[in-house]
Amino acid sequence: MNTESQKTALITGASSGIGRELAKLFAKDGYNLVLVARSEDNLQQFGDELKQQHGLQQVTIVDKDLSKENAARDVYDEVTGQGITVNVLVNDAGVGLHGMFATETDWEKESAMIHLNTITLTHLTKLFLKDMVARNEGKILNLASIVSIMPNPLMAVYAGTKAYVYNFTQSLVNELKDTNVTITALLPNATDTDFFNKAGAENTKVTEKLDDPVMVAKDGYKALMKGEAKVVAGGLGNKSYEVLAHIAPEEALNAMMRKNMEPKDEELDGSSTNSSLAWGIGAAAAILIGIAAVAVYNNTSAYDQLRYRYKFSRAKSKVANAFNNMKDSVADTWSDAENSAKKTWANTKDEAKDRWSAGKNSAKDTWASGKDGTQESWSDARHGAKDAWSSVRKAVVDAMS
Ligand SMILES: NC(=O)c1ccc[n+]([C@@H]2O[C@H](COP(=O)([O-])OP(=O)(O)OC[C@H]3O[C@@H](n4cnc5c(N)ncnc54)[C@H](OP(=O)(O)O)[C@@H]3O)[C@@H](O)[C@H]2O)c1
């Protein structure tokens, strides 16, 4: 199908992984392409294939190292010099680097990564966005990451660059709201590309479960076309990270992410055992309190209440399973930690149960007394959940210490 034959999409990082999959989707919809990366031969061959397969009018290859000074200006000049109007800009090119920041990673590599992941991305956005705003038409997709909204120990600088991309993009969403230009952040979880090999993280636990880059590209493409501000690629499992990032304690998030970035064959040591327990409890509490809070939301119908109750009981058993799994993996020497975690879990469960029943009653009252009471009980529930969360957080910290 050739529906967008007059339009052009410029994709950085189009030679492999997510960028390559995105290029295929644009080609399928008939976009002319500008493909940017360092591997010219690879890009040329890929571009020729897409052109032939989809009957595209024009595919332009730009061989450029985007980690270098003025790279964005060079790309912009080369493209506009050929009279090409870029209707869609995809800032996909990016790299990571694995290791302890203080003692292991190399500054030259980190500096190049910061340049590629943030400076070039920002400069390309500035140059092409100016033209888009002048035309009052255009779309931009920026590759952020799930680590844009979470800490990522052992890939600290990478996480910093992706947090930048996310915040930068969301700020521009607001600045562009009165135009026909949209900007979208794509937040993939760990994805099966060359990324982890290049980052020196090929033997880490995170690589044991990777998402399909085809799926990630499809989710990003769909959100971009709809002009959505952001999308976490994948199903509920990935999307729940976004919720947890906002409500789980930083210690628990750090513990989970650190574990992911450690070598696959790492021995189970004390800190990781404690971390697992803390993470499990943090996640459990987050799920339970989140559900209790949602249950008192103003529009809760009898049907929704039933659904929430069902979800609540599922969450409870999932959490119990998770706890049992973790318990099995705890060595005898860590029985102290286990006991303390059990105590915390009991408190957490009771607290969440109380909140749930308070929430249920409050929702019933609200339902009965109509809209007027809604604001008040929502704010009560919010405060209740906040209080519960503070005590849970304290309990988790106590369990870890
Ligand atoms: N894979 C994941 O788990 C994951 C998760 C979240 C976000 N992301 C983000 O997704 C984006 C794409 O990564 P990917 O997973 O698809 O990895 P990938 O397969 O390694 O692709 C990276 C792309 O960036 C290009 N690139 C790297 N350094 C470059 C440079 N200095 N100048 C120009 N182009 C350069 C590469 O092309 P050449 O090497 O040919 O130059 C390649 O096309 C990145 O921004 C990454 O941070 C990835």
GROMACS .gro file of C-alpha atoms and ligand atoms in nm:
model
  449
    1MET     CA    1   0.000   0.000   0.000
    2ASN     CA    2   0.133   0.343  -0.085
    3THR     CA    3  -0.075   0.583   0.117
    4GLU     CA    4   0.190   0.832   0.230
    5SER     CA    5   0.394   0.858  -0.091
    6GLN     CA    6   0.456   1.231  -0.059
    7LYS     CA    7   0.581   1.209   0.297
    8THR     CA    8   0.929   1.139   0.429
    9ALA     CA    9   1.040   0.980   0.755
   10LEU     CA   10   1.396   1.027   0.879
   11ILE     CA   11   1.507   0.746   1.110
   12THR     CA   12   1.835   0.749   1.299
   13GLY     CA   13   1.967   0.409   1.405
   14ALA     CA   14   1.788   0.246   1.112
   15SER     CA   15   2.059  -0.013   1.051
   16SER     CA   16   1.953  -0.253   1.327
   17GLY     CA   17   1.714  -0.339   1.610
   18ILE     CA   18   1.412  -0.122   1.684
   19GLY     CA   19   1.507   0.148   1.429
   20ARG     CA   20   1.524  -0.110   1.151
   21GLU     CA   21   1.179  -0.245   1.244
   22LEU     CA   22   1.039   0.108   1.250
   23ALA     CA   23   1.182   0.175   0.903
   24LYS     CA   24   0.997  -0.132   0.772
   25LEU     CA   25   0.667   0.000   0.911
   26PHE     CA   26   0.714   0.340   0.746
   27ALA     CA   27   0.806   0.171   0.417
   28LYS     CA   28   0.496  -0.047   0.436
   29ASP     CA   29   0.284   0.269   0.465
   30GLY     CA   30   0.456   0.422   0.164
   31TYR     CA   31   0.679   0.681   0.333
   32ASN     CA   32   0.994   0.788   0.156
   33LEU     CA   33   1.288   0.729   0.387
   34VAL     CA   34   1.605   0.892   0.510
   35LEU     CA   35   1.805   0.623   0.691
   36VAL     CA   36   2.084   0.739   0.921
   37ALA     CA   37   2.358   0.533   1.095
   38ARG     CA   38   2.731   0.461   1.059
   39SER     CA   39   2.715   0.134   0.866
   40GLU     CA   40   2.670   0.264   0.511
   41ASP     CA   41   2.676  -0.068   0.324
   42ASN     CA   42   2.422  -0.224   0.555
   43LEU     CA   43   2.193   0.080   0.521
   44GLN     CA   44   2.230   0.090   0.143
   45GLN     CA   45   2.132  -0.273   0.104
   46PHE     CA   46   1.841  -0.238   0.348
   47GLY     CA   47   1.722   0.081   0.176
   48ASP     CA   48   1.735  -0.084  -0.168
   49GLU     CA   49   1.530  -0.379  -0.041
   50LEU     CA   50   1.262  -0.153   0.110
   51LYS     CA   51   1.247   0.064  -0.199
   52GLN     CA   52   1.192  -0.232  -0.427
   53GLN     CA   53   0.957  -0.419  -0.198
   54HIS     CA   54   0.725  -0.122  -0.135
   55GLY     CA   55   0.770   0.082  -0.452
   56LEU     CA   56   0.905   0.385  -0.265
   57GLN     CA   57   0.995   0.696  -0.463
   58GLN     CA   58   1.304   0.788  -0.265
   59VAL     CA   59   1.532   0.630  -0.006
   60THR     CA   60   1.826   0.841   0.107
   61ILE     CA   61   2.119   0.701   0.303
   62VAL     CA   62   2.312   0.923   0.542
   63ASP     CA   63   2.628   0.765   0.681
   64LYS     CA   64   2.703   0.959   0.996
   65ASP     CA   65   2.856   0.911   1.341
   66LEU     CA   66   2.596   1.090   1.554
   67SER     CA   67   2.815   1.094   1.863
   68LYS     CA   68   3.035   1.362   1.707
   69GLU     CA   69   3.016   1.738   1.740
   70ASN     CA   70   2.782   1.904   1.485
   71ALA     CA   71   2.653   1.568   1.358
   72ALA     CA   72   2.292   1.686   1.375
   73ARG     CA   73   2.367   2.003   1.179
   74ASP     CA   74   2.549   1.797   0.912
   75VAL     CA   75   2.250   1.560   0.876
   76TYR     CA   76   2.004   1.849   0.858
   77ASP     CA   77   2.210   2.034   0.596
   78GLU     CA   78   2.256   1.720   0.386
   79VAL     CA   79   1.884   1.638   0.390
   80THR     CA   80   1.745   1.988   0.335
   81GLY     CA   81   2.021   2.048   0.075
   82GLN     CA   82   1.859   1.770  -0.132
   83GLY     CA   83   1.524   1.946  -0.106
   84ILE     CA   84   1.377   1.681   0.124
   85THR     CA   85   1.103   1.782   0.369
   86VAL     CA   86   1.107   1.563   0.677
   87ASN     CA   87   0.750   1.498   0.794
   88VAL     CA   88   0.843   1.245   1.060
   89LEU     CA   89   1.163   1.239   1.264
   90VAL     CA   90   1.254   0.925   1.459
   91ASN     CA   91   1.540   0.969   1.706
   92ASP     CA   92   1.625   0.604   1.760
   93ALA     CA   93   2.007   0.582   1.750
   94GLY     CA   94   2.140   0.517   2.098
   95VAL     CA   95   2.385   0.306   2.297
   96GLY     CA   96   2.432   0.189   2.655
   97LEU     CA   97   2.734   0.100   2.869
   98HIS     CA   98   2.749  -0.156   3.148
   99GLY     CA   99   2.967  -0.134   3.461
  100MET     CA  100   3.029   0.045   3.790
  101PHE     CA  101   3.048   0.416   3.718
  102ALA     CA  102   3.320   0.491   3.975
  103THR     CA  103   3.562   0.213   3.890
  104GLU     CA  104   3.479   0.030   3.567
  105THR     CA  105   3.333   0.237   3.287
  106ASP     CA  106   3.531   0.447   3.045
  107TRP     CA  107   3.471   0.822   3.032
  108GLU     CA  108   3.539   0.853   2.659
  109LYS     CA  109   3.263   0.601   2.589
  110GLU     CA  110   3.029   0.769   2.835
  111SER     CA  111   3.091   1.108   2.689
  112ALA     CA  112   3.018   0.978   2.335
  113MET     CA  113   2.702   0.810   2.466
  114ILE     CA  114   2.579   1.132   2.626
  115HIS     CA  115   2.643   1.311   2.298
  116LEU     CA  116   2.461   1.051   2.089
  117ASN     CA  117   2.169   0.981   2.324
  118THR     CA  118   2.098   1.339   2.428
  119ILE     CA  119   2.285   1.618   2.248
  120THR     CA  120   2.239   1.496   1.891
  121LEU     CA  121   1.881   1.392   1.966
  122THR     CA  122   1.807   1.739   2.104
  123HIS     CA  123   1.979   1.920   1.817
  124LEU     CA  124   1.804   1.712   1.550
  125THR     CA  125   1.474   1.781   1.724
  126LYS     CA  126   1.547   2.152   1.732
  127LEU     CA  127   1.639   2.174   1.363
  128PHE     CA  128   1.353   1.967   1.223
  129LEU     CA  129   1.091   2.079   1.476
  130LYS     CA  130   1.140   2.443   1.379
  131ASP     CA  131   1.044   2.357   1.020
  132MET     CA  132   0.752   2.140   1.135
  133VAL     CA  133   0.610   2.418   1.350
  134ALA     CA  134   0.649   2.663   1.060
  135ARG     CA  135   0.448   2.422   0.840
  136ASN     CA  136   0.217   2.338   1.133
  137GLU     CA  137   0.260   1.971   1.047
  138GLY     CA  138   0.488   1.688   1.157
  139LYS     CA  139   0.560   1.410   1.404
  140ILE     CA  140   0.858   1.313   1.618
  141LEU     CA  141   0.929   0.984   1.796
  142ASN     CA  142   1.201   0.979   2.061
  143LEU     CA  143   1.343   0.652   2.193
  144ALA     CA  144   1.329   0.672   2.569
  145SER     CA  145   1.324   0.356   2.782
  146ILE     CA  146   1.162   0.199   3.085
  147VAL     CA  147   1.479   0.320   3.263
  148SER     CA  148   1.375   0.677   3.179
  149ILE     CA  149   1.147   0.650   3.482
  150MET     CA  150   1.355   0.421   3.705
  151PRO     CA  151   1.710   0.407   3.836
  152ASN     CA  152   1.937   0.159   3.656
  153PRO     CA  153   2.245   0.072   3.864
  154LEU     CA  154   2.538  -0.058   3.655
  155MET     CA  155   2.407   0.146   3.361
  156ALA     CA  156   2.385   0.474   3.546
  157VAL     CA  157   2.486   0.713   3.269
  158TYR     CA  158   2.261   0.541   3.018
  159ALA     CA  159   1.967   0.573   3.262
  160GLY     CA  160   2.050   0.942   3.300
  161THR     CA  161   2.043   0.998   2.924
  162LYS     CA  162   1.709   0.819   2.890
  163ALA     CA  163   1.556   1.016   3.179
  164TYR     CA  164   1.662   1.326   2.989
  165VAL     CA  165   1.499   1.205   2.666
  166TYR     CA  166   1.173   1.133   2.846
  167ASN     CA  167   1.154   1.464   3.034
  168PHE     CA  168   1.261   1.663   2.730
  169THR     CA  169   0.993   1.495   2.519
  170GLN     CA  170   0.713   1.536   2.773
  171SER     CA  171   0.798   1.906   2.812
  172LEU     CA  172   0.773   1.954   2.437
  173VAL     CA  173   0.436   1.775   2.435
  174ASN     CA  174   0.308   2.069   2.635
  175GLU     CA  175   0.483   2.334   2.425
  176LEU     CA  176   0.335   2.187   2.107
  177LYS     CA  177  -0.020   2.139   2.232
  178ASP     CA  178  -0.164   2.423   2.024
  179THR     CA  179  -0.004   2.305   1.699
  180ASN     CA  180  -0.055   2.015   1.461
  181VAL     CA  181   0.291   1.886   1.547
  182THR     CA  182   0.315   1.595   1.790
  183ILE     CA  183   0.599   1.438   1.983
  184THR     CA  184   0.596   1.091   2.137
  185ALA     CA  185   0.827   0.907   2.376
  186LEU     CA  186   0.862   0.531   2.327
  187LEU     CA  187   0.958   0.343   2.645
  188PRO     CA  188   1.064  -0.014   2.566
  189ASN     CA  189   1.158  -0.266   2.831
  190ALA     CA  190   1.468  -0.482   2.762
  191THR     CA  191   1.445  -0.577   2.394
  192ASP     CA  192   1.612  -0.846   2.185
  193THR     CA  193   1.850  -0.638   1.973
  194ASP     CA  194   2.226  -0.589   1.960
  195PHE     CA  195   2.195  -0.330   2.236
  196PHE     CA  196   2.314  -0.542   2.531
  197ASN     CA  197   2.606  -0.692   2.336
  198LYS     CA  198   2.727  -0.349   2.237
  199ALA     CA  199   2.684  -0.224   2.594
  200GLY     CA  200   2.898  -0.509   2.734
  201ALA     CA  201   2.592  -0.643   2.918
  202GLU     CA  202   2.539  -0.964   2.718
  203ASN     CA  203   2.578  -1.190   3.023
  204THR     CA  204   2.345  -1.007   3.255
  205LYS     CA  205   2.020  -1.145   3.399
  206VAL     CA  206   1.811  -0.891   3.209
  207THR     CA  207   1.899  -1.065   2.881
  208GLU     CA  208   1.719  -1.381   2.992
  209LYS     CA  209   1.383  -1.229   2.910
  210LEU     CA  210   1.373  -0.989   2.619
  211ASP     CA  211   1.090  -0.831   2.422
  212ASP     CA  212   1.052  -0.868   2.047
  213PRO     CA  213   1.175  -0.557   1.860
  214VAL     CA  214   0.894  -0.606   1.604
  215MET     CA  215   0.636  -0.564   1.881
  216VAL     CA  216   0.821  -0.266   2.029
  217ALA     CA  217   0.836  -0.090   1.692
  218LYS     CA  218   0.466  -0.157   1.624
  219ASP     CA  219   0.362  -0.008   1.960
  220GLY     CA  220   0.582   0.296   1.902
  221TYR     CA  221   0.457   0.345   1.547
  222LYS     CA  222   0.093   0.324   1.656
  223ALA     CA  223   0.142   0.579   1.936
  224LEU     CA  224   0.337   0.811   1.705
  225MET     CA  225   0.063   0.802   1.442
  226LYS     CA  226  -0.201   0.876   1.705
  227GLY     CA  227   0.009   1.165   1.838
  228GLU     CA  228   0.024   1.017   2.188
  229ALA     CA  229   0.265   1.171   2.440
  230LYS     CA  230   0.420   0.839   2.543
  231VAL     CA  231   0.388   0.465   2.519
  232VAL     CA  232   0.534   0.183   2.727
  233ALA     CA  233   0.581  -0.093   2.470
  234GLY     CA  234   0.427  -0.431   2.544
  235GLY     CA  235   0.151  -0.572   2.759
  236LEU     CA  236   0.034  -0.515   3.115
  237GLY     CA  237   0.354  -0.659   3.262
  238ASN     CA  238   0.560  -0.378   3.109
  239LYS     CA  239   0.297  -0.113   3.168
  240SER     CA  240   0.286  -0.198   3.540
  241TYR     CA  241   0.648  -0.076   3.563
  242GLU     CA  242   0.519   0.274   3.503
  243VAL     CA  243   0.281   0.247   3.799
  244LEU     CA  244   0.548   0.093   4.020
  245ALA     CA  245   0.798   0.362   3.921
  246HIS     CA  246   0.566   0.616   4.077
  247ILE     CA  247   0.462   0.435   4.392
  248ALA     CA  248   0.727   0.176   4.483
  249PRO     CA  249   1.006   0.289   4.715
  250GLU     CA  250   1.329   0.391   4.544
  251GLU     CA  251   1.519   0.126   4.744
  252ALA     CA  252   1.300  -0.151   4.605
  253LEU     CA  253   1.326  -0.022   4.246
  254ASN     CA  254   1.702   0.006   4.277
  255ALA     CA  255   1.728  -0.344   4.421
  256MET     CA  256   1.522  -0.494   4.137
  257MET     CA  257   1.709  -0.311   3.861
  258ARG     CA  258   2.050  -0.382   4.014
  259LYS     CA  259   1.971  -0.752   4.023
  260ASN     CA  260   1.869  -0.743   3.656
  261MET     CA  261   2.201  -0.593   3.558
  262GLU     CA  262   2.416  -0.843   3.746
  263PRO     CA  263   2.582  -1.144   3.578
  264LYS     CA  264   2.360  -1.446   3.518
  265ASP     CA  265   2.578  -1.676   3.728
  266GLU     CA  266   2.613  -1.438   4.024
  267GLU     CA  267   2.595  -1.623   4.358
  268LEU     CA  268   2.293  -1.548   4.572
  269ASP     CA  269   2.442  -1.328   4.840
  270GLY     CA  270   2.296  -1.155   5.137
  271SER     CA  271   2.226  -0.823   4.976
  272SER     CA  272   2.047  -0.973   4.679
  273THR     CA  273   1.834  -1.193   4.907
  274ASN     CA  274   1.734  -0.897   5.116
  275SER     CA  275   1.676  -0.697   4.802
  276SER     CA  276   1.448  -0.963   4.656
  277LEU     CA  277   1.243  -0.972   4.970
  278ALA     CA  278   1.222  -0.598   4.990
  279TRP     CA  279   1.127  -0.578   4.626
  280GLY     CA  280   0.859  -0.845   4.661
  281ILE     CA  281   0.707  -0.674   4.957
  282GLY     CA  282   0.725  -0.334   4.793
  283ALA     CA  283   0.556  -0.466   4.481
  284ALA     CA  284   0.291  -0.644   4.684
  285ALA     CA  285   0.208  -0.337   4.883
  286ALA     CA  286   0.201  -0.122   4.571
  287ILE     CA  287  -0.046  -0.356   4.402
  288LEU     CA  288  -0.272  -0.389   4.704
  289ILE     CA  289  -0.281  -0.022   4.793
  290GLY     CA  290  -0.322   0.075   4.428
  291ILE     CA  291  -0.625  -0.150   4.395
  292ALA     CA  292  -0.775  -0.030   4.724
  293ALA     CA  293  -0.733   0.332   4.613
  294VAL     CA  294  -0.886   0.267   4.272
  295ALA     CA  295  -1.186   0.099   4.436
  296VAL     CA  296  -1.301   0.424   4.591
  297TYR     CA  297  -1.264   0.628   4.279
  298ASN     CA  298  -1.572   0.840   4.206
  299ASN     CA  299  -1.723   0.646   3.917
  300THR     CA  300  -1.695   0.304   4.073
  301SER     CA  301  -2.000   0.110   3.963
  302ALA     CA  302  -2.120  -0.209   4.126
  303TYR     CA  303  -1.974  -0.398   3.831
  304ASP     CA  304  -1.634  -0.228   3.872
  305GLN     CA  305  -1.634  -0.298   4.241
  306LEU     CA  306  -1.676  -0.666   4.164
  307ARG     CA  307  -1.391  -0.648   3.914
  308TYR     CA  308  -1.164  -0.478   4.165
  309ARG     CA  309  -1.250  -0.734   4.427
  310TYR     CA  310  -1.160  -1.009   4.182
  311LYS     CA  311  -0.835  -0.834   4.092
  312PHE     CA  312  -0.759  -0.781   4.459
  313SER     CA  313  -0.794  -1.147   4.539
  314ARG     CA  314  -0.581  -1.241   4.237
  315ALA     CA  315  -0.315  -0.992   4.341
  316LYS     CA  316  -0.322  -1.136   4.691
  317SER     CA  317  -0.257  -1.489   4.570
  318LYS     CA  318   0.006  -1.374   4.319
  319VAL     CA  319   0.184  -1.192   4.596
  320ALA     CA  320   0.162  -1.495   4.822
  321ASN     CA  321   0.313  -1.709   4.542
  322ALA     CA  322   0.587  -1.457   4.482
  323PHE     CA  323   0.660  -1.455   4.850
  324ASN     CA  324   0.677  -1.835   4.863
  325ASN     CA  325   0.911  -1.844   4.563
  326MET     CA  326   1.140  -1.595   4.724
  327LYS     CA  327   1.123  -1.777   5.054
  328ASP     CA  328   1.237  -2.100   4.884
  329SER     CA  329   1.543  -1.931   4.750
  330VAL     CA  330   1.650  -1.791   5.084
  331ALA     CA  331   1.931  -1.989   5.247
  332ASP     CA  332   1.911  -2.090   5.612
  333THR     CA  333   2.165  -1.829   5.707
  334TRP     CA  334   1.917  -1.566   5.601
  335SER     CA  335   1.637  -1.686   5.821
  336ASP     CA  336   1.653  -1.362   6.019
  337ALA     CA  337   1.583  -1.165   5.707
  338GLU     CA  338   1.303  -1.404   5.621
  339ASN     CA  339   1.140  -1.367   5.962
  340SER     CA  340   1.159  -0.995   5.947
  341ALA     CA  341   1.014  -0.999   5.598
  342LYS     CA  342   0.732  -1.227   5.710
  343LYS     CA  343   0.647  -0.984   5.985
  344THR     CA  344   0.648  -0.701   5.737
  345TRP     CA  345   0.431  -0.900   5.500
  346ALA     CA  346   0.178  -0.969   5.776
  347ASN     CA  347   0.163  -0.599   5.860
  348THR     CA  348   0.136  -0.508   5.496
  349LYS     CA  349  -0.144  -0.755   5.436
  350ASP     CA  350  -0.339  -0.634   5.738
  351GLU     CA  351  -0.285  -0.274   5.647
  352ALA     CA  352  -0.397  -0.336   5.290
  353LYS     CA  353  -0.698  -0.537   5.410
  354ASP     CA  354  -0.803  -0.249   5.635
  355ARG     CA  355  -0.759  -0.004   5.353
  356TRP     CA  356  -0.952  -0.228   5.121
  357SER     CA  357  -1.247  -0.260   5.354
  358ALA     CA  358  -1.238   0.114   5.436
  359GLY     CA  359  -1.221   0.184   5.065
  360LYS     CA  360  -1.509  -0.051   4.990
  361ASN     CA  361  -1.729   0.113   5.251
  362SER     CA  362  -1.635   0.456   5.139
  363ALA     CA  363  -1.712   0.362   4.778
  364LYS     CA  364  -2.051   0.227   4.884
  365ASP     CA  365  -2.131   0.550   5.071
  366THR     CA  366  -2.021   0.757   4.780
  367TRP     CA  367  -2.230   0.554   4.544
  368ALA     CA  368  -2.533   0.594   4.770
  369SER     CA  369  -2.497   0.963   4.840
  370GLY     CA  370  -2.435   1.059   4.480
  371LYS     CA  371  -2.180   1.284   4.324
  372ASP     CA  372  -2.150   1.540   4.606
  373GLY     CA  373  -1.961   1.309   4.836
  374THR     CA  374  -1.726   1.190   4.564
  375GLN     CA  375  -1.452   1.450   4.595
  376GLU     CA  376  -1.429   1.408   4.966
  377SER     CA  377  -1.403   1.030   4.974
  378TRP     CA  378  -1.152   1.026   4.692
  379SER     CA  379  -0.929   1.260   4.882
  380ASP     CA  380  -0.979   1.058   5.204
  381ALA     CA  381  -0.883   0.743   5.019
  382ARG     CA  382  -0.579   0.912   4.869
  383HIS     CA  383  -0.461   1.023   5.209
  384GLY     CA  384  -0.538   0.680   5.352
  385ALA     CA  385  -0.338   0.510   5.080
  386LYS     CA  386  -0.054   0.759   5.130
  387ASP     CA  387  -0.042   0.685   5.502
  388ALA     CA  388  -0.052   0.313   5.439
  389TRP     CA  389   0.224   0.348   5.185
  390SER     CA  390   0.449   0.541   5.425
  391SER     CA  391   0.419   0.267   5.685
  392VAL     CA  392   0.484  -0.003   5.424
  393ARG     CA  393   0.785   0.183   5.293
  394LYS     CA  394   0.924   0.213   5.643
  395ALA     CA  395   0.869  -0.157   5.699
  396VAL     CA  396   1.052  -0.239   5.374
  397VAL     CA  397   1.346  -0.020   5.469
  398ASP     CA  398   1.353  -0.185   5.813
  399ALA     CA  399   1.350  -0.529   5.649
  400MET     CA  400   1.647  -0.437   5.432
  401SER     CA  401   1.855  -0.289   5.710
  402LIG     N1  402   1.727  -0.293   2.329
  402LIG     C1  403   1.675  -0.248   2.443
  402LIG     O1  404   1.663  -0.325   2.542
  402LIG     C2  405   1.628  -0.107   2.454
  402LIG     C3  406   1.541  -0.075   2.559
  402LIG     C4  407   1.497   0.056   2.572
  402LIG     C5  408   1.539   0.152   2.482
  402LIG     N2  409   1.623   0.119   2.380
  402LIG     C6  410   1.667   0.225   2.288
  402LIG     O2  411   1.631   0.191   2.157
  402LIG     C7  412   1.720   0.254   2.065
  402LIG     C8  413   1.763   0.154   1.961
  402LIG     O3  414   1.839   0.052   2.023
  402LIG     P1  415   1.832  -0.099   1.977
  402LIG     O4  416   1.791  -0.178   2.093
  402LIG     O5  417   1.758  -0.114   1.851
  402LIG     O6  418   1.990  -0.127   1.960
  402LIG     P2  419   2.077  -0.161   1.831
  402LIG     O7  420   2.021  -0.279   1.761
  402LIG     O8  421   2.216  -0.168   1.882
  402LIG     O9  422   2.059  -0.034   1.738
  402LIG     C9  423   2.124   0.087   1.764
  402LIG    C10  424   2.120   0.173   1.640
  402LIG    O10  425   2.184   0.298   1.669
  402LIG    C11  426   2.285   0.321   1.571
  402LIG     N3  427   2.400   0.390   1.632
  402LIG    C12  428   2.471   0.352   1.740
  402LIG     N4  429   2.572   0.440   1.761
  402LIG    C13  430   2.563   0.532   1.662
  402LIG    C14  431   2.641   0.645   1.628
  402LIG     N5  432   2.746   0.683   1.701
  402LIG     N6  433   2.605   0.718   1.521
  402LIG    C15  434   2.499   0.681   1.446
  402LIG     N7  435   2.422   0.575   1.472
  402LIG    C16  436   2.454   0.500   1.579
  402LIG    C17  437   2.328   0.182   1.526
  402LIG    O11  438   2.382   0.189   1.395
  402LIG     P3  439   2.537   0.174   1.356
  402LIG    O12  440   2.602   0.091   1.462
  402LIG    O13  441   2.531   0.113   1.222
  402LIG    O14  442   2.588   0.313   1.354
  402LIG    C18  443   2.195   0.110   1.523
  402LIG    O15  444   2.126   0.135   1.403
  402LIG    C19  445   1.832   0.313   2.150
  402LIG    O16  446   1.811   0.451   2.166
  402LIG    C20  447   1.818   0.242   2.282
  402LIG    O17  448   1.866   0.321   2.388
  402LIG    C21  449   1.668  -0.009   2.364
   0.00000   0.00000   0.00000
